[in-house]
mmCIF file of C-alpha atoms in Angstrom:
data_model
loop_
_atom_site.group_PDB
_atom_site.id
_atom_site.type_symbol
_atom_site.label_atom_id
_atom_site.label_comp_id
_atom_site.label_asym_id
_atom_site.label_seq_id
_atom_site.Cartn_x
_atom_site.Cartn_y
_atom_site.Cartn_z
ATOM 1 C CA MET A 30 9.352 1.788 19.979
ATOM 2 C CA ARG A 31 9.957 1.753 16.231
ATOM 3 C CA TYR A 32 6.993 1.667 13.898
ATOM 4 C CA GLU A 33 7.136 -0.845 11.053
ATOM 5 C CA ILE A 34 4.877 1.094 8.695
ATOM 6 C CA GLY A 35 7.848 3.284 7.790
ATOM 7 C CA ASN A 36 9.645 0.415 6.076
ATOM 8 C CA ARG A 37 6.567 -0.246 3.952
ATOM 9 C CA ILE A 38 6.178 3.451 3.065
ATOM 10 C CA ARG A 39 9.831 3.574 1.969
ATOM 11 C CA LYS A 40 9.518 0.347 -0.070
ATOM 12 C CA HIS A 41 6.472 1.586 -1.972
ATOM 13 C CA ARG A 42 7.882 5.083 -2.451
ATOM 14 C CA GLU A 43 11.150 3.719 -3.851
ATOM 15 C CA SER A 44 9.324 1.263 -6.115
ATOM 16 C CA LEU A 45 7.600 4.270 -7.712
ATOM 17 C CA GLY A 46 10.908 6.090 -8.010
ATOM 18 C CA ILE A 47 9.811 9.154 -6.083
ATOM 19 C CA SER A 48 11.829 11.025 -3.490
ATOM 20 C CA ARG A 49 10.773 11.790 0.064
ATOM 21 C CA ARG A 50 10.388 15.411 -0.923
ATOM 22 C CA GLN A 51 8.112 14.495 -3.842
ATOM 23 C CA LEU A 52 5.959 12.285 -1.617
ATOM 24 C CA ALA A 53 5.771 15.032 0.997
ATOM 25 C CA GLU A 54 4.649 17.591 -1.603
ATOM 26 C CA GLN A 55 2.009 15.272 -3.019
ATOM 27 C CA ILE A 56 0.378 14.587 0.354
ATOM 28 C CA GLY A 57 0.932 18.028 1.866
ATOM 29 C CA VAL A 58 3.384 17.332 4.682
ATOM 30 C CA SER A 59 7.015 18.215 5.332
ATOM 31 C CA ASN A 60 9.957 16.193 4.050
ATOM 32 C CA GLY A 61 11.037 15.729 7.670
ATOM 33 C CA ARG A 62 7.708 14.135 8.518
ATOM 34 C CA ILE A 63 8.172 11.554 5.783
ATOM 35 C CA SER A 64 11.698 10.938 7.033
ATOM 36 C CA ASN A 65 10.436 10.386 10.592
ATOM 37 C CA TRP A 66 7.810 7.921 9.354
ATOM 38 C CA GLU A 67 10.345 5.992 7.297
ATOM 39 C CA GLN A 68 12.793 5.846 10.185
ATOM 40 C CA GLY A 69 10.045 4.457 12.415
ATOM 41 C CA LEU A 70 10.257 7.384 14.840
ATOM 42 C CA ASN A 71 6.545 8.045 14.503
ATOM 43 C CA ARG A 72 3.730 7.022 12.187
ATOM 44 C CA PRO A 73 1.157 8.719 9.996
ATOM 45 C CA ASP A 74 -2.261 9.318 11.506
ATOM 46 C CA ALA A 75 -5.352 7.687 10.067
ATOM 47 C CA ASP A 76 -6.240 10.749 7.992
ATOM 48 C CA MET A 77 -2.894 10.559 6.188
ATOM 49 C CA LEU A 78 -3.314 6.887 5.227
ATOM 50 C CA THR A 79 -5.795 7.723 2.482
ATOM 51 C CA GLU A 80 -3.427 10.179 0.874
ATOM 52 C CA LEU A 81 -0.437 7.875 1.257
ATOM 53 C CA CYS A 82 -2.335 5.006 -0.358
ATOM 54 C CA ARG A 83 -3.482 7.223 -3.222
ATOM 55 C CA VAL A 84 -0.003 8.538 -3.989
ATOM 56 C CA LEU A 85 1.786 5.237 -3.406
ATOM 57 C CA LYS A 86 -0.899 3.343 -5.352
ATOM 58 C CA VAL A 87 -1.387 0.701 -2.658
ATOM 59 C CA TYR A 88 -4.166 -0.612 -0.495
ATOM 60 C CA PRO A 89 -4.281 0.327 3.178
ATOM 61 C CA SER A 90 -3.728 -3.315 4.155
ATOM 62 C CA SER A 91 -0.419 -3.201 2.302
ATOM 63 C CA LEU A 92 0.813 -0.157 4.233
ATOM 64 C CA LEU A 93 -0.480 -1.467 7.544
ATOM 65 C CA GLY A 94 0.973 -4.935 7.006
ATOM 66 C CA VAL A 95 -2.410 -6.612 7.404
ATOM 67 C CA LYS A 96 -2.869 -9.898 5.609
ATOM 68 C CA LEU A 97 -6.070 -11.843 5.296
ATOM 69 C CA SER A 98 -5.894 -15.363 6.620
ATOM 70 C CA LYS A 99 -7.444 -18.252 4.762
ATOM 71 C CA ASP A 100 -9.965 -18.552 7.598
ATOM 72 C CA GLU A 101 -11.436 -15.167 6.624
ATOM 73 C CA LEU A 102 -12.208 -16.251 3.043
ATOM 74 C CA SER A 103 -14.339 -18.982 1.519
ATOM 75 C CA ASP A 104 -12.578 -21.611 -0.575
ATOM 76 C CA ILE A 105 -13.804 -20.008 -3.806
ATOM 77 C CA GLU A 106 -12.636 -16.536 -2.714
ATOM 78 C CA TRP A 107 -9.214 -17.948 -1.904
ATOM 79 C CA LYS A 108 -9.012 -19.684 -5.308
ATOM 80 C CA ILE A 109 -10.060 -16.500 -7.095
ATOM 81 C CA ILE A 110 -7.347 -14.493 -5.350
ATOM 82 C CA GLN A 111 -4.698 -17.101 -6.175
ATOM 83 C CA ALA A 112 -5.772 -17.251 -9.832
ATOM 84 C CA TYR A 113 -5.825 -13.456 -10.073
ATOM 85 C CA ARG A 114 -2.277 -13.222 -8.733
ATOM 86 C CA GLU A 115 -1.004 -15.931 -11.087
ATOM 87 C CA LYS A 116 -2.593 -14.535 -14.245
ATOM 88 C CA THR A 117 -1.085 -11.080 -14.361
ATOM 89 C CA ASP A 118 -1.900 -10.746 -18.057
ATOM 90 C CA LEU A 119 -5.624 -10.920 -17.231
ATOM 91 C CA GLN A 120 -5.661 -8.658 -14.195
ATOM 92 C CA LYS A 121 -6.497 -5.494 -16.143
ATOM 93 C CA ALA A 122 -9.463 -7.206 -17.847
ATOM 94 C CA VAL A 123 -10.726 -8.553 -14.509
ATOM 95 C CA ASN A 124 -10.418 -5.087 -12.963
ATOM 96 C CA ILE A 125 -12.475 -3.618 -15.807
ATOM 97 C CA LEU A 126 -15.150 -6.319 -15.495
ATOM 98 C CA LEU A 127 -15.392 -5.727 -11.730
ATOM 99 C CA GLY A 128 -15.314 -1.950 -12.052
ATOM 100 C CA ILE A 129 -12.104 -1.655 -10.055
ATOM 101 C CA ASP A 130 -10.042 1.459 -10.748
ATOM 102 C CA ILE A 131 -6.550 1.252 -9.221
ATOM 103 C CA GLU A 132 -4.881 3.936 -11.308
#
């Protein structure tokens, strides 16, 4: 069985321009462990997800490949999410207003 989370870890790591070794150092694991995750040979345990998300600057749902369905949100919540994604120039201001710190 190959784990899909590895592809997402690699994608986010590469988008930040950091090496496997750098990621490993930042979360306190070996380079080989990162390699095994990215190859889908095994997967990080739940305790590692927090550190991975912090370093890769992503939400857990992004690493886990979990997407909300429209059935889980009200119509207004869905519209807010769509507007937020479309108006990238306003996202920082919205984050400040909502007290969201993603840095």
